[in-house]
Short mmCIF file of C-alpha atoms (C1' of nucleotides) in Angstrom, two decimals:
data_model
loop_
_atom_site.label_atom_id
_atom_site.label_comp_id
_atom_site.label_asym_id
_atom_site.label_seq_id
_atom_site.Cartn_x
_atom_site.Cartn_y
_atom_site.Cartn_z
CA MET H 15 -0.05 92.65 75.25
CA SER H 16 -0.46 95.69 72.66
CA GLU H 17 0.50 99.66 73.47
CA SER H 18 -3.16 100.03 72.97
CA THR H 19 -4.17 97.33 75.52
CA ASP H 20 -1.90 99.20 78.03
CA ASN H 21 -3.86 102.40 77.29
CA TYR H 22 -7.21 101.19 77.71
CA LEU H 23 -6.07 99.48 81.04
CA LYS H 24 -4.18 102.30 82.40
CA HIS H 25 -7.09 104.96 81.77
CA LEU H 26 -9.30 102.41 83.47
CA PHE H 27 -7.18 102.37 86.42
CA ALA H 28 -6.77 106.24 86.52
CA LEU H 29 -10.63 106.44 86.09
CA SER H 30 -11.44 103.79 88.63
CA GLN H 31 -9.60 105.74 91.25
CA HIS H 32 -12.57 108.31 91.42
CA ASN H 33 -15.56 106.21 90.38
CA GLN H 34 -16.64 103.34 92.48
CA ALA H 35 -18.94 102.62 89.91
CA GLY H 36 -18.09 100.98 86.39
CA ILE H 37 -16.25 103.33 83.69
CA SER H 38 -18.42 104.48 80.85
CA THR H 39 -17.63 103.78 77.36
CA SER H 40 -17.55 107.59 76.55
CA ALA H 41 -15.69 108.75 79.48
CA LEU H 42 -12.76 106.10 78.30
CA ALA H 43 -13.13 107.11 74.77
CA GLN H 44 -12.75 110.79 75.91
CA LYS H 45 -8.91 109.88 77.65
CA LEU H 46 -8.06 107.63 75.06
CA ASP H 47 -8.92 110.30 72.47
CA THR H 48 -10.79 107.69 70.43
CA ARG H 49 -14.34 107.22 69.32
CA ALA H 50 -16.73 105.40 71.57
CA ALA H 51 -17.33 102.61 68.70
CA SER H 52 -13.69 101.68 68.67
CA VAL H 53 -13.91 101.56 72.61
CA THR H 54 -16.69 99.16 72.43
CA GLY H 55 -14.75 96.94 70.23
CA MET H 56 -11.96 97.22 72.12
CA LEU H 57 -13.52 96.61 75.65
CA LYS H 58 -15.11 93.28 74.01
CA LYS H 59 -11.66 91.68 73.54
CA LEU H 60 -10.13 92.84 76.82
CA HIS H 61 -13.48 91.22 78.32
CA ARG H 62 -12.75 88.02 76.33
CA ASP H 63 -9.29 88.08 77.59
CA GLY H 64 -10.33 88.51 81.24
CA LEU H 65 -8.95 91.87 81.77
CA VAL H 66 -12.19 93.72 82.24
CA LEU H 67 -15.54 92.91 82.92
CA HIS H 68 -18.01 94.73 80.64
CA THR H 69 -21.57 94.87 80.83
CA ARG H 70 -23.62 95.80 78.07
CA TYR H 71 -24.64 99.65 78.31
CA LYS H 72 -23.51 99.46 82.03
CA GLY H 73 -19.83 100.05 82.48
CA THR H 74 -16.55 98.67 82.47
CA VAL H 75 -14.41 97.37 85.70
CA LEU H 76 -11.22 96.14 85.65
CA THR H 77 -10.76 92.30 86.98
CA ALA H 78 -7.74 91.63 89.39
CA ARG H 79 -5.60 90.49 86.53
CA GLY H 80 -6.28 93.62 84.41
CA ARG H 81 -5.57 96.01 87.53
CA ARG H 82 -2.50 94.46 88.37
CA ILE H 83 -1.37 95.02 84.60
CA ALA H 84 -2.49 98.82 84.72
CA ALA H 85 -0.76 99.18 88.00
CA ALA H 86 2.43 97.95 86.60
CA ILE H 87 2.18 100.13 83.74
CA VAL H 88 1.52 103.34 86.03
CA ARG H 89 4.51 102.20 87.65
CA ARG H 90 6.73 102.11 85.06
CA HIS H 91 5.30 105.51 83.70
CA ARG H 92 5.94 107.04 87.29
CA ILE H 93 9.15 105.76 87.64
CA TRP H 94 10.65 106.78 84.51
CA GLU H 95 8.98 110.18 85.29
CA CYS H 96 11.50 110.60 88.22
CA PHE H 97 14.33 109.20 86.19
CA LEU H 98 13.61 112.11 83.40
CA ALA H 99 13.34 114.62 86.22
CA ASP H 100 16.11 113.52 88.47
CA TYR H 101 18.78 112.27 85.93
CA LEU H 102 17.79 114.25 82.80
CA GLY H 103 16.77 117.44 84.30
CA PHE H 104 13.33 117.62 82.43
CA GLY H 105 10.57 119.74 83.96
CA TRP H 106 7.28 118.16 85.15
CA ASP H 107 5.85 119.60 82.15
CA LYS H 108 7.75 117.60 79.60
CA VAL H 109 8.33 114.40 81.48
CA HIS H 110 4.67 113.14 81.12
CA ASP H 111 4.55 112.69 77.27
CA MET H 112 7.82 110.88 77.08
CA ALA H 113 7.14 108.75 79.93
CA GLU H 114 4.15 107.89 78.08
CA LYS H 115 5.96 105.93 75.60
CA LEU H 116 8.55 104.63 77.82
CA GLU H 117 6.14 103.08 80.02
CA HIS H 118 5.18 100.46 77.11
CA VAL H 119 8.86 98.90 77.43
CA GLN H 120 8.12 95.52 79.32
CA SER H 121 11.15 94.68 81.17
CA GLU H 122 10.76 93.97 85.23
CA GLU H 123 14.16 93.91 85.57
CA LEU H 124 14.72 97.50 83.81
CA ILE H 125 12.24 99.19 85.96
CA ASP H 126 13.49 97.42 89.39
CA ARG H 127 16.88 98.76 88.51
CA LEU H 128 15.90 102.16 87.75
CA ASP H 129 13.89 102.13 91.00
CA GLN H 130 16.74 101.10 92.97
CA LEU H 131 19.15 103.83 91.01
CA LEU H 132 16.36 106.27 91.93
CA GLY H 133 16.25 105.19 95.50
CA PHE H 134 13.00 103.70 95.61
CA PRO H 135 10.84 106.75 95.36
CA THR H 136 7.19 106.58 96.39
CA VAL H 137 5.79 109.66 94.26
CA ASP H 138 6.50 110.80 90.90
CA PRO H 139 7.66 114.72 89.96
CA HIS H 140 3.81 115.75 90.36
CA GLY H 141 3.60 114.28 93.50
CA ASP H 142 1.46 111.34 92.56
CA PRO H 143 1.65 108.02 94.39
CA ILE H 144 4.27 105.29 92.44
CA PRO H 145 2.25 101.83 92.63
CA GLY H 146 4.59 99.07 94.26
CA LYS H 147 5.79 95.96 92.81
CA ASP H 148 2.22 93.95 94.41
CA GLY H 149 0.05 96.82 92.53
CA LYS H 150 -0.54 98.58 95.91
CA LEU H 151 -0.82 102.22 95.36
CA PRO H 152 0.47 104.13 98.42
CA ALA H 153 -1.94 106.43 100.17
CA ALA H 154 -2.66 109.35 97.94
CA SER H 155 -0.60 112.15 98.86
CA GLY H 156 -1.20 115.78 98.51
CA GLN H 157 -4.97 115.37 98.54
CA LEU H 158 -7.24 117.45 100.57
CA ALA H 159 -10.45 118.84 101.04
CA LEU H 160 -11.41 122.17 99.19
CA SER H 161 -12.27 123.74 102.33
CA GLU H 162 -8.48 123.18 103.18
CA THR H 163 -7.28 125.35 100.67
CA ARG H 164 -6.78 129.37 100.71
CA PRO H 165 -7.48 131.85 97.92
CA GLY H 166 -5.06 131.73 95.09
CA ASP H 167 -4.40 128.02 95.70
CA ARG H 168 -4.95 126.44 92.13
CA VAL H 169 -6.21 122.58 92.35
CA ILE H 170 -7.12 119.68 90.33
CA ILE H 171 -10.44 118.22 91.58
CA ARG H 172 -9.99 114.37 92.30
CA GLY H 173 -13.51 113.04 93.65
CA ALA H 174 -15.91 113.62 96.40
CA ARG H 175 -16.50 112.31 100.12
CA SER H 176 -19.88 111.90 99.46
CA GLU H 177 -22.06 109.47 97.25
CA SER H 178 -24.97 111.76 97.60
CA PRO H 179 -26.67 111.90 93.96
CA ASP H 180 -28.07 115.72 94.43
CA PHE H 181 -24.16 116.69 95.43
CA LEU H 182 -22.47 114.57 92.49
CA GLN H 183 -25.16 116.09 90.11
CA HIS H 184 -24.63 119.71 91.25
CA LEU H 185 -20.71 119.38 91.06
CA SER H 186 -21.28 117.85 87.38
CA SER H 187 -23.72 120.56 86.70
CA ILE H 188 -21.06 123.53 87.22
CA GLY H 189 -18.27 121.30 85.55
CA ALA H 190 -16.83 119.87 88.63
CA THR H 191 -15.44 116.71 87.97
CA PRO H 192 -12.26 114.67 88.35
CA GLY H 193 -9.22 115.86 86.77
CA VAL H 194 -10.66 119.38 86.17
CA ALA H 195 -8.66 122.55 87.41
CA LEU H 196 -10.08 124.73 89.64
CA TRP H 197 -9.04 128.46 91.15
CA VAL H 198 -9.57 129.17 94.58
CA LYS H 199 -10.98 132.97 94.32
CA GLN H 200 -12.06 133.89 98.15
CA VAL H 201 -13.48 132.44 100.95
CA LEU H 202 -16.44 134.23 102.22
CA PRO H 203 -16.04 134.99 105.85
CA PHE H 204 -19.42 135.00 107.50
CA ASP H 205 -20.28 131.22 106.47
CA ARG H 206 -17.10 129.66 104.75
CA SER H 207 -18.33 129.48 101.67
CA VAL H 208 -15.85 129.16 98.65
CA VAL H 209 -15.92 131.07 95.52
CA VAL H 210 -13.66 129.51 92.67
CA ARG H 211 -13.23 129.60 89.08
CA ILE H 212 -13.98 126.56 86.84
CA LYS H 213 -12.98 127.20 83.00
CA ASN H 214 -13.74 131.10 83.36
CA ASN H 215 -16.80 130.57 85.42
CA LEU H 216 -17.19 131.73 88.70
CA HIS H 217 -19.10 129.29 91.27
CA THR H 218 -19.83 129.31 95.03
CA LEU H 219 -19.81 126.01 96.96
CA SER H 220 -21.09 125.96 100.46
CA ALA H 221 -18.88 125.21 103.56
CA VAL H 222 -20.44 121.65 103.43
CA ALA H 223 -19.88 121.31 99.83
CA ALA H 224 -16.07 122.51 100.11
CA ALA H 225 -15.55 120.14 102.75
CA ALA H 226 -16.57 117.15 100.78
CA LEU H 227 -14.93 117.88 97.32
CA VAL H 228 -11.45 116.37 97.30
CA VAL H 229 -8.59 118.33 95.35
CA SER H 230 -4.80 117.96 95.12
CA LYS H 231 -2.32 120.51 93.88
CA ASN H 232 -0.70 117.99 91.79
CA ARG H 233 -1.67 116.34 88.31
CA MET H 234 -2.51 112.89 87.43
CA PRO H 235 -0.30 110.84 85.05
CA MET S 18 6.59 106.00 61.36
CA SER S 19 5.97 102.66 62.91
CA GLU S 20 8.62 100.53 64.79
CA SER S 21 8.39 98.29 61.91
CA THR S 22 9.62 101.00 59.55
CA ASP S 23 12.49 101.61 62.27
CA ASN S 24 13.32 97.95 61.97
CA TYR S 25 13.57 98.12 58.31
CA LEU S 26 15.49 101.17 58.05
CA LYS S 27 18.02 100.11 61.02
CA HIS S 28 18.52 96.70 59.53
CA LEU S 29 19.00 98.41 55.91
CA PHE S 30 21.48 100.45 57.75
CA ALA S 31 23.40 97.47 59.09
CA LEU S 32 23.64 95.53 55.96
CA SER S 33 24.58 98.60 54.11
CA GLN S 34 27.87 98.95 56.44
CA HIS S 35 29.02 95.60 54.31
CA ASN S 36 27.29 95.92 51.53
CA GLN S 37 28.18 98.53 48.78
CA ALA S 38 25.57 96.84 46.39
CA GLY S 39 21.83 97.08 47.28
CA ILE S 40 20.56 94.90 49.81
CA SER S 41 18.55 91.54 48.80
CA THR S 42 15.05 91.25 50.00
CA SER S 43 15.89 87.84 51.53
CA ALA S 44 19.06 89.14 53.66
CA LEU S 45 16.86 91.53 55.11
CA ALA S 46 13.97 89.29 55.42
CA GLN S 47 16.64 87.23 57.54
CA LYS S 48 17.59 89.82 59.66
CA LEU S 49 13.91 91.04 60.23
CA ASP S 50 12.83 87.27 60.94
CA THR S 51 9.74 87.92 58.59
CA ARG S 52 8.91 86.30 55.14
CA ALA S 53 10.72 87.97 51.83
CA ALA S 54 7.11 88.53 50.65
CA SER S 55 6.38 90.68 53.61
CA VAL S 56 9.56 92.63 53.23
CA THR S 57 8.75 93.26 49.58
CA GLY S 58 5.26 94.81 50.12
CA MET S 59 7.20 96.81 53.21
CA LEU S 60 9.69 98.09 50.87
CA LYS S 61 7.08 99.42 48.38
CA LYS S 62 5.83 101.45 50.97
CA LEU S 63 9.37 102.41 52.05
CA HIS S 64 10.02 103.49 48.32
CA ARG S 65 6.94 105.20 48.08
CA ASP S 66 7.83 107.29 51.32
CA GLY S 67 11.03 107.99 49.85
CA LEU S 68 13.26 106.12 52.51
CA VAL S 69 14.70 103.63 49.93
CA LEU S 70 15.22 102.95 46.42
CA HIS S 71 13.67 99.62 45.69
CA THR S 72 14.50 97.96 42.13
CA ARG S 73 12.31 95.35 41.48
CA TYR S 74 14.66 91.96 41.56
CA LYS S 75 17.83 94.18 41.86
CA GLY S 76 17.76 95.32 45.62
CA THR S 77 17.53 98.23 47.68
CA VAL S 78 19.26 101.02 49.17
CA LEU S 79 18.63 103.85 51.91
CA THR S 80 18.04 107.13 50.31
CA ALA S 81 19.97 109.61 52.12
CA ARG S 82 16.62 110.63 54.35
CA GLY S 83 16.29 106.94 55.14
CA ARG S 84 19.78 106.84 56.03
CA ARG S 85 19.34 109.81 58.37
CA ILE S 86 16.64 108.14 59.92
CA ALA S 87 18.16 105.27 60.41
CA ALA S 88 21.38 106.48 61.80
CA ALA S 89 19.16 108.24 64.41
CA ILE S 90 17.75 104.89 65.36
CA VAL S 91 21.18 103.28 65.81
CA ARG S 92 22.11 106.11 67.78
CA ARG S 93 19.35 105.65 69.99
CA HIS S 94 19.87 102.03 70.34
CA ARG S 95 23.65 102.69 71.20
CA ILE S 96 23.29 105.12 73.59
CA TRP S 97 20.58 103.20 75.63
CA GLU S 98 22.78 100.55 75.87
CA CYS S 99 25.35 102.57 77.20
CA PHE S 100 22.89 103.75 79.80
CA LEU S 101 21.80 100.32 80.60
CA ALA S 102 25.40 99.25 81.15
CA ASP S 103 26.87 102.16 82.79
CA TYR S 104 24.13 103.43 85.29
CA LEU S 105 21.87 99.93 85.55
CA GLY S 106 24.60 97.40 85.52
CA PHE S 107 23.34 95.28 82.76
CA GLY S 108 25.94 92.88 81.02
CA TRP S 109 26.32 93.06 77.21
CA ASP S 110 24.13 90.09 76.81
CA LYS S 111 21.12 91.96 78.19
CA VAL S 112 21.39 95.33 76.98
CA HIS S 113 20.72 94.69 73.33
CA ASP S 114 16.97 92.92 73.70
CA MET S 115 15.95 96.35 76.24
CA ALA S 116 17.64 98.98 73.75
CA GLU S 117 15.85 97.17 70.97
CA LYS S 118 12.47 98.64 72.58
CA LEU S 119 14.06 101.85 74.06
CA GLU S 120 15.23 102.85 70.53
CA HIS S 121 12.06 103.65 69.52
CA VAL S 122 10.92 106.32 71.60
CA GLN S 123 11.41 109.17 69.42
CA SER S 124 12.43 112.56 71.47
CA GLU S 125 15.83 114.11 70.19
CA GLU S 126 16.23 116.05 73.49
CA LEU S 127 15.48 113.13 75.77
CA ILE S 128 18.85 110.88 73.67
CA ASP S 129 20.98 114.31 73.69
CA ARG S 130 20.47 114.63 77.37
CA LEU S 131 21.12 111.01 78.14
CA ASP S 132 24.28 111.33 75.69
CA GLN S 133 25.48 114.48 77.89
CA LEU S 134 24.69 112.30 81.22
CA LEU S 135 26.98 109.06 79.85
CA GLY S 136 29.69 111.69 78.78
CA PHE S 137 29.22 111.67 75.14
CA PRO S 138 30.18 108.09 74.35
CA THR S 139 31.66 107.15 71.06
CA VAL S 140 31.19 103.37 71.23
CA ASP S 141 28.59 100.98 72.70
CA PRO S 142 28.99 98.18 75.19
CA HIS S 143 29.78 95.96 72.25
CA GLY S 144 32.44 98.57 70.92
CA ASP S 145 30.48 99.53 68.05
CA PRO S 146 30.54 103.24 67.33
CA ILE S 147 27.70 105.58 68.11
CA PRO S 148 26.59 107.72 65.19
CA GLY S 149 26.48 111.47 65.74
CA LYS S 150 23.71 113.68 65.67
CA ASP S 151 24.65 114.52 62.06
CA GLY S 152 24.25 110.77 61.31
CA LYS S 153 27.93 109.93 60.58
CA LEU S 154 29.48 106.88 62.18
CA PRO S 155 33.01 107.51 63.94
CA ALA S 156 35.70 104.96 62.08
CA ALA S 157 34.63 101.60 63.30
CA SER S 158 37.01 100.80 66.11
CA GLY S 159 37.80 97.45 67.50
CA GLN S 160 38.07 95.98 63.78
CA LEU S 161 41.12 94.22 62.45
CA ALA S 162 41.94 91.76 59.89
CA LEU S 163 41.86 88.21 60.37
CA SER S 164 45.50 87.96 60.04
CA GLU S 165 45.98 90.15 63.49
CA THR S 166 43.82 87.82 65.41
CA ARG S 167 45.38 85.03 67.60
CA PRO S 168 44.18 81.35 67.99
CA GLY S 169 41.44 80.70 70.45
CA ASP S 170 39.98 84.03 69.42
CA ARG S 171 36.17 84.47 68.45
CA VAL S 172 35.50 87.11 66.07
CA ILE S 173 32.73 88.34 64.24
CA ILE S 174 32.95 88.74 60.28
CA ARG S 175 32.67 92.60 59.49
CA GLY S 176 33.38 92.44 55.91
CA ALA S 177 36.51 92.29 53.31
CA ARG S 178 39.14 94.66 51.96
CA SER S 179 38.72 93.65 48.78
CA GLU S 180 36.26 93.77 45.84
CA SER S 181 37.38 90.78 44.40
CA PRO S 182 34.39 88.84 42.99
CA ASP S 183 36.40 85.50 43.10
CA PHE S 184 37.58 86.23 46.75
CA LEU S 185 33.97 87.13 48.20
CA GLN S 186 32.72 84.26 46.29
CA HIS S 187 35.10 81.80 48.16
CA LEU S 188 34.30 83.34 51.26
CA SER S 189 30.47 83.51 50.57
CA SER S 190 31.10 79.42 49.68
CA ILE S 191 32.50 78.81 53.00
CA GLY S 192 29.84 80.63 54.89
CA ALA S 193 32.21 83.67 55.81
CA THR S 194 29.76 86.46 55.29
CA PRO S 195 29.30 89.67 57.87
CA GLY S 196 27.58 88.58 60.78
CA VAL S 197 28.89 85.47 61.05
CA ALA S 198 31.02 84.11 63.91
CA LEU S 199 34.29 82.49 63.36
CA TRP S 200 36.82 80.95 65.60
CA VAL S 201 40.63 81.25 64.87
CA LYS S 202 41.57 77.49 65.48
CA GLN S 203 45.54 77.67 64.43
CA VAL S 204 47.94 79.82 62.28
CA LEU S 205 50.19 77.61 60.42
CA PRO S 206 53.76 78.91 60.90
CA PHE S 207 55.39 78.05 57.71
CA ASP S 208 52.87 80.23 55.54
CA ARG S 209 50.73 81.94 58.29
CA SER S 210 47.47 80.38 56.76
CA VAL S 211 44.79 80.42 59.24
CA VAL S 212 42.31 77.35 60.20
CA VAL S 213 39.12 78.88 61.13
CA ARG S 214 35.95 77.28 62.49
CA ILE S 215 32.56 78.53 60.84
CA LYS S 216 29.21 76.45 61.95
CA ASN S 217 31.34 73.39 63.03
CA ASN S 218 33.03 73.40 59.86
CA LEU S 219 36.99 74.00 59.71
CA HIS S 220 38.41 76.13 56.68
CA THR S 221 42.01 77.55 55.86
CA LEU S 222 42.37 81.01 54.72
CA SER S 223 45.63 81.65 53.05
CA ALA S 224 47.85 84.94 54.59
CA VAL S 225 46.66 86.91 51.72
CA ALA S 226 42.99 86.04 52.02
CA ALA S 227 43.06 86.35 56.18
CA ALA S 228 44.75 89.72 55.74
CA ALA S 229 41.98 90.96 53.46
CA LEU S 230 38.77 89.80 56.02
CA VAL S 231 38.03 92.30 58.49
CA VAL S 232 36.53 91.06 61.77
CA SER S 233 35.82 92.35 65.15
CA LYS S 234 35.66 90.73 68.91
CA ASN S 235 32.27 92.77 69.10
CA ARG S 236 28.88 92.44 68.44
CA MET S 237 26.57 94.27 66.01
CA PRO S 238 23.45 95.75 67.68
"C1'" DA J 27 -46.10 107.78 80.62
"C1'" DT J 28 -44.01 108.77 76.57
"C1'" DT J 29 -41.23 111.74 73.76
"C1'" DA J 30 -36.52 113.66 73.29
"C1'" DT J 31 -31.77 113.31 74.27
"C1'" DT J 32 -27.68 111.11 75.22
"C1'" DT J 33 -25.13 107.11 75.61
"C1'" DA J 34 -23.72 103.02 73.65
"C1'" DT J 35 -23.36 99.25 70.43
"C1'" DT J 36 -23.65 97.17 65.91
"C1'" DA J 37 -22.60 97.25 60.92
"C1'" DG J 38 -19.21 97.97 57.55
"C1'" DG J 39 -14.86 99.68 55.80
"C1'" DA J 40 -9.83 101.45 55.55
"C1'" DA J 41 -4.67 101.05 56.66
"C1'" DT J 42 -0.73 98.25 58.62
"C1'" DG J 43 2.02 94.64 58.28
"C1'" DC J 44 2.28 89.85 58.66
"C1'" DC J 45 1.54 85.25 56.31
"C1'" DT J 46 1.18 80.82 52.50
"C1'" DA J 47 0.67 79.62 47.74
"C1'" DA J 48 1.33 80.42 43.09
"C1'" DT J 49 4.11 82.83 39.50
"C1'" DT J 50 7.75 85.42 37.51
"C1'" DT J 51 12.49 86.52 37.30
"C1'" DT J 52 17.28 85.98 37.63
"C1'" DC J 53 21.65 82.79 38.44
"C1'" DT J 54 23.97 78.80 37.67
"C1'" DA J 55 25.43 74.79 36.01
"C1'" DT J 56 25.98 71.73 32.37
"C1'" DA D 26 22.09 77.76 25.21
"C1'" DT D 27 18.88 76.10 28.23
"C1'" DA D 28 17.20 73.51 32.17
"C1'" DG D 29 17.02 73.55 37.19
"C1'" DA D 30 17.28 76.12 41.15
"C1'" DA D 31 17.23 80.25 44.14
"C1'" DA D 32 15.54 84.72 44.78
"C1'" DA D 33 11.72 87.87 44.37
"C1'" DT D 34 7.20 89.23 43.23
"C1'" DT D 35 2.12 89.28 43.19
"C1'" DA D 36 -2.44 87.25 44.74
"C1'" DG D 37 -5.30 86.63 48.22
"C1'" DG D 38 -6.19 86.36 53.34
"C1'" DC D 39 -6.05 87.33 58.52
"C1'" DA D 40 -5.67 90.14 62.95
"C1'" DT D 41 -5.40 94.74 65.08
"C1'" DT D 42 -7.25 98.93 65.62
"C1'" DC D 43 -9.00 102.76 64.42
"C1'" DC D 44 -12.88 105.38 61.42
"C1'" DT D 45 -18.29 106.69 60.18
"C1'" DA D 46 -23.02 105.93 59.58
"C1'" DA D 47 -26.99 103.62 61.33
"C1'" DT D 48 -29.50 101.57 65.49
"C1'" DA D 49 -30.72 100.28 69.86
"C1'" DA D 50 -30.91 101.15 74.83
"C1'" DA D 51 -31.08 104.02 78.78
"C1'" DT D 52 -31.74 108.72 81.02
"C1'" DA D 53 -34.27 112.93 81.34
"C1'" DA D 54 -38.01 116.00 80.50
"C1'" DT D 55 -42.25 117.48 79.70
#
DNA sequence: ATTATTTATTAGGAATGCCTAATTTTCTAT
DNA sequence: ATAGAAAATTAGGCATTCCTAATAAATAAT
């Protein structure tokens, strides 16, 4: 189990949180900062090793075993983030990169003792939930609909409470995809439309759309 | 700078503590648990990169840069060992393997803050000295001459207070080389010769020899 | 429906870092 | 001094994991 494998599983796990469909090779390549061709090759190995199910040209999903391992990695990452913040006083902007390296140290006993030292935290310094030893993620905290935000809020898009292709298509066209930052500029009083800024562009979302767009004030690991 | 590189430098550093001459390829191969041929290849790269000076068939020494990096690795290793022992309650037998992995996480700020959290320790849980930020090792503590031990002691050979080729040659012939464990069986009253066990063989060292053999009750990292 | 575009895959290659087997150099003992 | 033993090196390979370029499949647009 190499660090590379860890990173593939970790990002597949994260992407799976907001995609019930299989993860695309390009989405994964972007997260991993590698080329799609490299990802295809690695996915073949992960498939061969029973960690993912990969269907040519279709997408990839984690197997139960792959998901279990991925959850353990995310657990390590977030527990280390807690330690770095609580014991060493690092800010939320620094803990991520260090935890990125510490997460690859595989020792269940080490993590369990850290967990205990930290008082069994359930969320990391970004407010993101820490998977339990069983691999289960506590209900995501800090998530809300865009319609529940107020002008001035800066949030991260998490997903959508709708499978409508039209709706998702529209979100994509304005760059509103999971992980992207969004600034709430104003809520129009007469129809409760929400004006938001995404990467220097202003967009207006109807009240219906705003109610279906899930955001959070936290960052993912 | 790979983990492999780290390990080469770390072991070269450790071996250099007790060898003023260049380190032999086979000694390094043994520490690294790899084949001599692999070591030769890697030493070429380290030489090319200015981390060691390697003379074909002669031996290898660290350059100033290599030694500085090696000291930083040992520093990380031993500070992590302190953390694992002091904060997570791991015993001396467990801290080594975990620190072996944690030492490869490169963040000076991380180590400095850990150092501060631990109160700037000068020795690790095995009693071995922690290199300072400048790469300097505090005077080795816990080291003593074999003549200062008592029957029943179990010590590790650290080196010799003599450059006499005859003496060192004799020590080698009975397997008394740095890193090797030695059990003190008895001290003969009439001439203070010391009877020791090394790997199931009993040997007798004169009082003069015992006074020149440096041992410690600790383990190296 | 067919073309154009995007997405994914294969093909072929490079750098690491390890291996075994064969060879060369050095050391040791007569 | 020289034969034999020990140590170190070179030669040739293998597995990972990445890359670029070329091809194939799927999706979108006319």
